[in-house]
mmCIF file of C-alpha atoms in Angstrom:
data_model
loop_
_atom_site.group_PDB
_atom_site.id
_atom_site.type_symbol
_atom_site.label_atom_id
_atom_site.label_comp_id
_atom_site.label_asym_id
_atom_site.label_seq_id
_atom_site.Cartn_x
_atom_site.Cartn_y
_atom_site.Cartn_z
ATOM 1 C CA GLN A 253 16.239 -0.585 -12.835
ATOM 2 C CA VAL A 254 12.302 -1.870 -11.850
ATOM 3 C CA GLN A 255 9.595 0.138 -12.725
ATOM 4 C CA LEU A 256 5.561 0.500 -12.486
ATOM 5 C CA VAL A 257 4.274 2.179 -15.101
ATOM 6 C CA GLN A 258 0.186 3.095 -15.640
ATOM 7 C CA SER A 259 -2.220 4.910 -18.089
ATOM 8 C CA GLY A 260 -3.106 7.590 -17.751
ATOM 9 C CA ALA A 261 -6.504 10.100 -16.188
ATOM 10 C CA GLU A 262 -9.031 8.786 -17.300
ATOM 11 C CA VAL A 263 -13.182 10.928 -16.562
ATOM 12 C CA LYS A 264 -16.261 8.813 -16.237
ATOM 13 C CA LYS A 265 -19.551 9.692 -15.691
ATOM 14 C CA PRO A 266 -21.657 7.443 -13.392
ATOM 15 C CA GLY A 267 -22.639 4.255 -14.210
ATOM 16 C CA ASP A 268 -20.109 4.098 -16.334
ATOM 17 C CA SER A 269 -17.077 1.365 -16.740
ATOM 18 C CA VAL A 270 -12.730 2.094 -15.709
ATOM 19 C CA LYS A 271 -10.170 -0.912 -17.791
ATOM 20 C CA ILE A 272 -6.532 0.877 -16.313
ATOM 21 C CA SER A 273 -3.687 -0.824 -17.029
ATOM 22 C CA CYS A 274 -0.090 -1.346 -15.200
ATOM 23 C CA LYS A 275 2.647 -2.292 -17.071
ATOM 24 C CA ALA A 276 6.038 -3.557 -15.870
ATOM 25 C CA SER A 277 9.294 -3.192 -16.338
ATOM 26 C CA GLY A 278 12.723 -4.625 -15.189
ATOM 27 C CA TYR A 279 11.722 -7.541 -13.058
ATOM 28 C CA THR A 280 10.640 -11.015 -13.696
ATOM 29 C CA PHE A 281 7.164 -10.327 -14.704
ATOM 30 C CA THR A 282 5.367 -13.826 -13.650
ATOM 31 C CA ASN A 283 7.160 -13.795 -10.373
ATOM 32 C CA TYR A 284 4.924 -11.301 -8.457
ATOM 33 C CA TYR A 285 1.468 -10.859 -7.434
ATOM 34 C CA VAL A 286 0.424 -7.610 -7.497
ATOM 35 C CA HIS A 287 -2.122 -5.895 -5.725
ATOM 36 C CA TRP A 288 -4.397 -2.318 -6.859
ATOM 37 C CA VAL A 289 -4.944 0.309 -3.653
ATOM 38 C CA ARG A 290 -6.697 3.373 -4.074
ATOM 39 C CA GLN A 291 -7.142 6.810 -1.869
ATOM 40 C CA ALA A 292 -9.759 8.761 -2.360
ATOM 41 C CA PRO A 293 -9.482 12.796 -2.442
ATOM 42 C CA GLY A 294 -7.806 13.595 1.269
ATOM 43 C CA GLN A 295 -8.625 10.117 2.491
ATOM 44 C CA GLY A 296 -6.011 7.331 2.785
ATOM 45 C CA LEU A 297 -4.976 3.921 1.170
ATOM 46 C CA GLU A 298 -7.836 1.082 0.696
ATOM 47 C CA TRP A 299 -6.644 -2.135 -0.473
ATOM 48 C CA MET A 300 -8.854 -3.050 -3.903
ATOM 49 C CA GLY A 301 -7.407 -6.729 -4.943
ATOM 50 C CA ILE A 302 -4.871 -9.270 -5.646
ATOM 51 C CA ILE A 303 -3.371 -11.092 -8.962
ATOM 52 C CA ASN A 304 -1.326 -13.138 -10.032
ATOM 53 C CA PRO A 305 -0.162 -12.714 -13.138
ATOM 54 C CA SER A 306 1.076 -16.415 -13.343
ATOM 55 C CA GLY A 307 -2.165 -17.762 -13.842
ATOM 56 C CA GLY A 308 -5.054 -14.713 -13.269
ATOM 57 C CA VAL A 309 -5.912 -16.117 -9.670
ATOM 58 C CA THR A 310 -7.659 -12.944 -8.155
ATOM 59 C CA THR A 311 -8.848 -12.758 -4.418
ATOM 60 C CA TYR A 312 -10.889 -8.845 -4.232
ATOM 61 C CA ALA A 313 -11.733 -6.932 -0.736
ATOM 62 C CA GLN A 314 -15.272 -8.197 -0.132
ATOM 63 C CA LYS A 315 -16.899 -4.585 -1.519
ATOM 64 C CA LEU A 316 -15.899 -4.806 -4.288
ATOM 65 C CA GLN A 317 -17.418 -7.860 -4.949
ATOM 66 C CA GLY A 318 -19.597 -8.019 -8.188
ATOM 67 C CA ARG A 319 -18.276 -4.350 -9.815
ATOM 68 C CA VAL A 320 -14.290 -5.108 -9.533
ATOM 69 C CA THR A 321 -12.619 -7.384 -12.293
ATOM 70 C CA MET A 322 -8.395 -7.701 -12.047
ATOM 71 C CA THR A 323 -6.949 -9.797 -15.284
ATOM 72 C CA GLY A 324 -2.811 -9.680 -16.167
ATOM 73 C CA ASP A 325 -1.239 -9.822 -19.948
ATOM 74 C CA THR A 326 1.584 -11.787 -19.486
ATOM 75 C CA SER A 327 3.221 -11.243 -23.594
ATOM 76 C CA THR A 328 3.196 -7.691 -22.094
ATOM 77 C CA SER A 329 3.944 -8.176 -18.678
ATOM 78 C CA THR A 330 0.350 -6.133 -17.965
ATOM 79 C CA VAL A 331 -2.195 -5.952 -15.170
ATOM 80 C CA TYR A 332 -5.396 -4.599 -15.791
ATOM 81 C CA MET A 333 -8.675 -2.883 -13.624
ATOM 82 C CA GLU A 334 -11.777 -2.803 -14.328
ATOM 83 C CA LEU A 335 -13.791 -1.382 -12.180
ATOM 84 C CA SER A 336 -17.494 -0.549 -13.296
ATOM 85 C CA SER A 337 -20.544 1.043 -11.642
ATOM 86 C CA LEU A 338 -19.391 3.727 -11.265
ATOM 87 C CA THR A 339 -20.193 6.832 -9.241
ATOM 88 C CA SER A 340 -18.822 9.521 -7.169
ATOM 89 C CA GLU A 341 -17.471 7.655 -3.843
ATOM 90 C CA ASP A 342 -15.422 5.416 -6.974
ATOM 91 C CA THR A 343 -13.499 9.828 -7.501
ATOM 92 C CA ALA A 344 -9.925 8.150 -6.062
ATOM 93 C CA VAL A 345 -5.861 8.250 -7.243
ATOM 94 C CA TYR A 346 -5.816 4.506 -8.278
ATOM 95 C CA TYR A 347 -1.819 2.269 -7.722
ATOM 96 C CA CYS A 348 -1.051 -0.551 -8.808
ATOM 97 C CA ALA A 349 1.607 -2.176 -6.677
ATOM 98 C CA ARG A 350 4.180 -5.333 -6.870
ATOM 99 C CA ASP A 351 3.560 -7.530 -3.522
ATOM 100 C CA GLY A 352 6.945 -8.129 -2.822
ATOM 101 C CA LYS A 353 8.022 -12.081 0.102
ATOM 102 C CA SER A 354 11.159 -11.995 2.260
ATOM 103 C CA VAL A 355 12.182 -15.029 4.498
ATOM 104 C CA VAL A 356 12.594 -13.135 8.148
ATOM 105 C CA ILE A 357 13.473 -16.540 10.484
ATOM 106 C CA ASN A 358 11.999 -18.619 8.046
ATOM 107 C CA TYR A 359 8.643 -17.558 7.194
ATOM 108 C CA TYR A 360 7.927 -15.705 4.188
ATOM 109 C CA TYR A 361 6.838 -11.650 4.168
ATOM 110 C CA HIS A 362 4.894 -9.572 1.685
ATOM 111 C CA TYR A 363 4.807 -6.474 1.058
ATOM 112 C CA MET A 364 3.642 -4.081 -1.156
ATOM 113 C CA ASP A 365 7.465 -2.802 -2.650
ATOM 114 C CA VAL A 366 7.072 -1.169 -5.701
ATOM 115 C CA TRP A 367 4.057 0.830 -6.782
ATOM 116 C CA GLY A 368 3.092 2.577 -9.878
ATOM 117 C CA THR A 369 2.320 5.687 -11.374
ATOM 118 C CA GLY A 370 -0.544 6.334 -10.088
ATOM 119 C CA THR A 371 -4.486 6.708 -12.009
ATOM 120 C CA THR A 372 -6.417 9.322 -11.697
ATOM 121 C CA VAL A 373 -10.145 8.519 -12.108
ATOM 122 C CA THR A 374 -12.904 11.321 -11.681
ATOM 123 C CA VAL A 375 -16.280 10.143 -11.604
ATOM 124 C CA SER A 376 -18.996 13.064 -12.712
ATOM 125 C CA SER A 377 -21.604 14.159 -14.134
ATOM 126 C CA ASP B 122 -11.773 -7.906 8.782
ATOM 127 C CA ILE B 123 -8.914 -6.826 10.302
ATOM 128 C CA GLN B 124 -8.684 -3.007 11.684
ATOM 129 C CA MET B 125 -5.650 -1.053 12.158
ATOM 130 C CA THR B 126 -5.834 1.917 13.495
ATOM 131 C CA GLN B 127 -2.713 5.055 14.552
ATOM 132 C CA SER B 128 -2.431 7.102 16.809
ATOM 133 C CA PRO B 129 -2.486 9.904 16.437
ATOM 134 C CA SER B 130 -4.099 10.955 13.518
ATOM 135 C CA SER B 131 -1.855 14.115 12.879
ATOM 136 C CA LEU B 132 1.035 15.131 14.591
ATOM 137 C CA SER B 133 3.721 18.115 14.917
ATOM 138 C CA ALA B 134 7.670 18.229 15.334
ATOM 139 C CA SER B 135 10.357 20.286 14.956
ATOM 140 C CA VAL B 136 13.799 18.887 13.125
ATOM 141 C CA GLY B 137 15.441 17.026 15.132
ATOM 142 C CA ASP B 138 13.043 15.435 17.214
ATOM 143 C CA ARG B 139 11.889 11.569 18.308
ATOM 144 C CA VAL B 140 9.020 10.774 17.176
ATOM 145 C CA THR B 141 6.653 8.077 17.116
ATOM 146 C CA ILE B 142 3.844 6.434 15.735
ATOM 147 C CA THR B 143 1.580 3.665 17.448
ATOM 148 C CA CYS B 144 -0.360 0.785 15.000
ATOM 149 C CA ARG B 145 -3.244 -1.347 16.778
ATOM 150 C CA ALA B 146 -4.752 -4.771 15.530
ATOM 151 C CA SER B 147 -7.864 -4.865 15.797
ATOM 152 C CA GLN B 148 -6.521 -9.318 16.699
ATOM 153 C CA SER B 149 -3.375 -10.458 16.581
ATOM 154 C CA ILE B 150 -1.788 -10.260 13.675
ATOM 155 C CA THR B 151 1.754 -11.207 14.778
ATOM 156 C CA SER B 152 4.516 -10.287 12.931
ATOM 157 C CA TYR B 153 3.296 -9.606 9.612
ATOM 158 C CA LEU B 154 3.311 -5.616 10.298
ATOM 159 C CA ASN B 155 4.764 -3.389 7.731
ATOM 160 C CA TRP B 156 5.027 1.293 7.523
ATOM 161 C CA TYR B 157 4.852 2.813 4.826
ATOM 162 C CA GLN B 158 6.294 6.737 3.990
ATOM 163 C CA GLN B 159 4.093 8.739 1.278
ATOM 164 C CA LYS B 160 4.099 12.588 0.206
ATOM 165 C CA PRO B 161 2.164 14.943 -1.085
ATOM 166 C CA GLY B 162 0.947 13.744 -4.475
ATOM 167 C CA LYS B 163 3.449 11.022 -4.852
ATOM 168 C CA ALA B 164 3.062 7.088 -4.071
ATOM 169 C CA PRO B 165 3.954 4.932 -0.752
ATOM 170 C CA ASN B 166 6.779 3.977 -0.044
ATOM 171 C CA LEU B 167 8.116 0.465 1.873
ATOM 172 C CA LEU B 168 9.866 2.084 4.978
ATOM 173 C CA ILE B 169 9.206 -0.986 6.695
ATOM 174 C CA TYR B 170 7.821 -4.657 6.606
ATOM 175 C CA ALA B 171 7.950 -7.771 9.436
ATOM 176 C CA ILE B 172 8.077 -5.286 12.017
ATOM 177 C CA SER B 173 11.802 -3.597 11.301
ATOM 178 C CA ASN B 174 12.895 -5.291 9.136
ATOM 179 C CA LEU B 175 14.261 -2.205 7.068
ATOM 180 C CA GLN B 176 14.190 -2.049 3.475
ATOM 181 C CA SER B 177 17.086 -0.658 1.208
ATOM 182 C CA GLY B 178 17.536 2.333 1.046
ATOM 183 C CA VAL B 179 15.749 3.675 4.259
ATOM 184 C CA PRO B 180 17.700 5.185 6.603
ATOM 185 C CA SER B 181 18.615 3.428 9.988
ATOM 186 C CA ARG B 182 16.625 7.041 12.164
ATOM 187 C CA PHE B 183 13.558 4.405 10.879
ATOM 188 C CA SER B 184 13.200 1.903 13.450
ATOM 189 C CA GLY B 185 9.865 -0.659 13.929
ATOM 190 C CA SER B 186 9.003 -2.327 17.185
ATOM 191 C CA GLY B 187 6.274 -4.919 18.419
ATOM 192 C CA PHE B 188 4.199 -8.086 18.061
ATOM 193 C CA GLY B 189 0.086 -9.451 17.619
ATOM 194 C CA THR B 190 -1.403 -6.096 18.069
ATOM 195 C CA ASP B 191 0.379 -3.364 19.338
ATOM 196 C CA PHE B 192 3.315 -1.239 17.151
ATOM 197 C CA THR B 193 5.458 1.362 16.771
ATOM 198 C CA LEU B 194 7.276 3.526 14.376
ATOM 199 C CA THR B 195 9.953 5.609 15.867
ATOM 200 C CA ILE B 196 12.156 8.061 13.728
ATOM 201 C CA SER B 197 14.719 8.171 15.696
ATOM 202 C CA SER B 198 15.979 12.203 15.047
ATOM 203 C CA LEU B 199 13.451 14.283 12.627
ATOM 204 C CA GLN B 200 14.654 15.245 9.453
ATOM 205 C CA PRO B 201 13.181 17.890 6.549
ATOM 206 C CA GLU B 202 12.618 14.724 4.662
ATOM 207 C CA ASP B 203 10.571 13.006 6.701
ATOM 208 C CA PHE B 204 8.132 15.390 7.222
ATOM 209 C CA ALA B 205 5.069 13.600 5.547
ATOM 210 C CA THR B 206 2.003 10.099 6.127
ATOM 211 C CA TYR B 207 3.167 7.495 7.703
ATOM 212 C CA TYR B 208 0.732 4.586 6.828
ATOM 213 C CA CYS B 209 0.390 0.774 8.740
ATOM 214 C CA GLN B 210 -0.413 -2.562 6.707
ATOM 215 C CA GLN B 211 -1.255 -5.739 7.878
ATOM 216 C CA SER B 212 -0.043 -8.363 5.169
ATOM 217 C CA PHE B 213 -1.349 -10.916 8.391
ATOM 218 C CA THR B 214 -4.608 -12.173 5.404
ATOM 219 C CA ALA B 215 -6.940 -10.525 3.016
ATOM 220 C CA PRO B 216 -7.645 -8.359 3.010
ATOM 221 C CA ARG B 217 -4.354 -6.619 3.167
ATOM 222 C CA THR B 218 -5.728 -2.973 5.593
ATOM 223 C CA PHE B 219 -4.056 -0.216 6.263
ATOM 224 C CA GLY B 220 -4.069 1.936 8.501
ATOM 225 C CA GLN B 221 -5.977 5.422 8.655
ATOM 226 C CA GLY B 222 -2.510 7.276 7.991
ATOM 227 C CA THR B 223 -0.401 9.870 10.853
ATOM 228 C CA ASN B 224 0.388 12.690 9.208
ATOM 229 C CA VAL B 225 3.895 14.576 10.560
ATOM 230 C CA GLU B 226 3.717 18.357 10.350
ATOM 231 C CA ILE B 227 6.247 20.623 10.290
ATOM 232 C CA LYS B 228 6.446 22.235 13.805
#
């Protein structure tokens, strides 16, 4: 079945970096972009960026520019998200999500149709 | 960035009730609007894409409508498994912003 399995929980100190993995299975990895979305405790969903695993082209949320790096490894069907210079405000559950697409009346529509298992990142001194 | 504003932020309803959640975009997103359901401790789940297209496996009691800047998610007859938080999200342009969420609670 189609699934995205993420790496385990992380505890980091302020100023550290964290790198989370998201391993895809059950579909052709290079055919779908992958989003990263995070959710702070008790808060809503925040889009972080998107990567095309085939070629590595990325688009990041402006507020994270310079701190976030998304990469992909087609040999292992895995995408990675690295966030640097962590602060307590980066404490959140981080999700990867597949960018699904459908054609409706001759237009392509995109959505997040498969979500990862989630990775909790706690930043604390 | 396109701002997505949902209302209400929370609501209480009973099983069998008809529930409506609205989502407003700060500029036109035509029909690039998706809805997700999230239960506590779980990843979000896609319900509807492109305003009104049900994702495979989603019950027909869920429906969506709207265009441009104003959108609605309707649950025709609320079921026990529908108590959750619902998010709208625009896929018109990056960043792919979400609404702040609507928590549907049991009355």
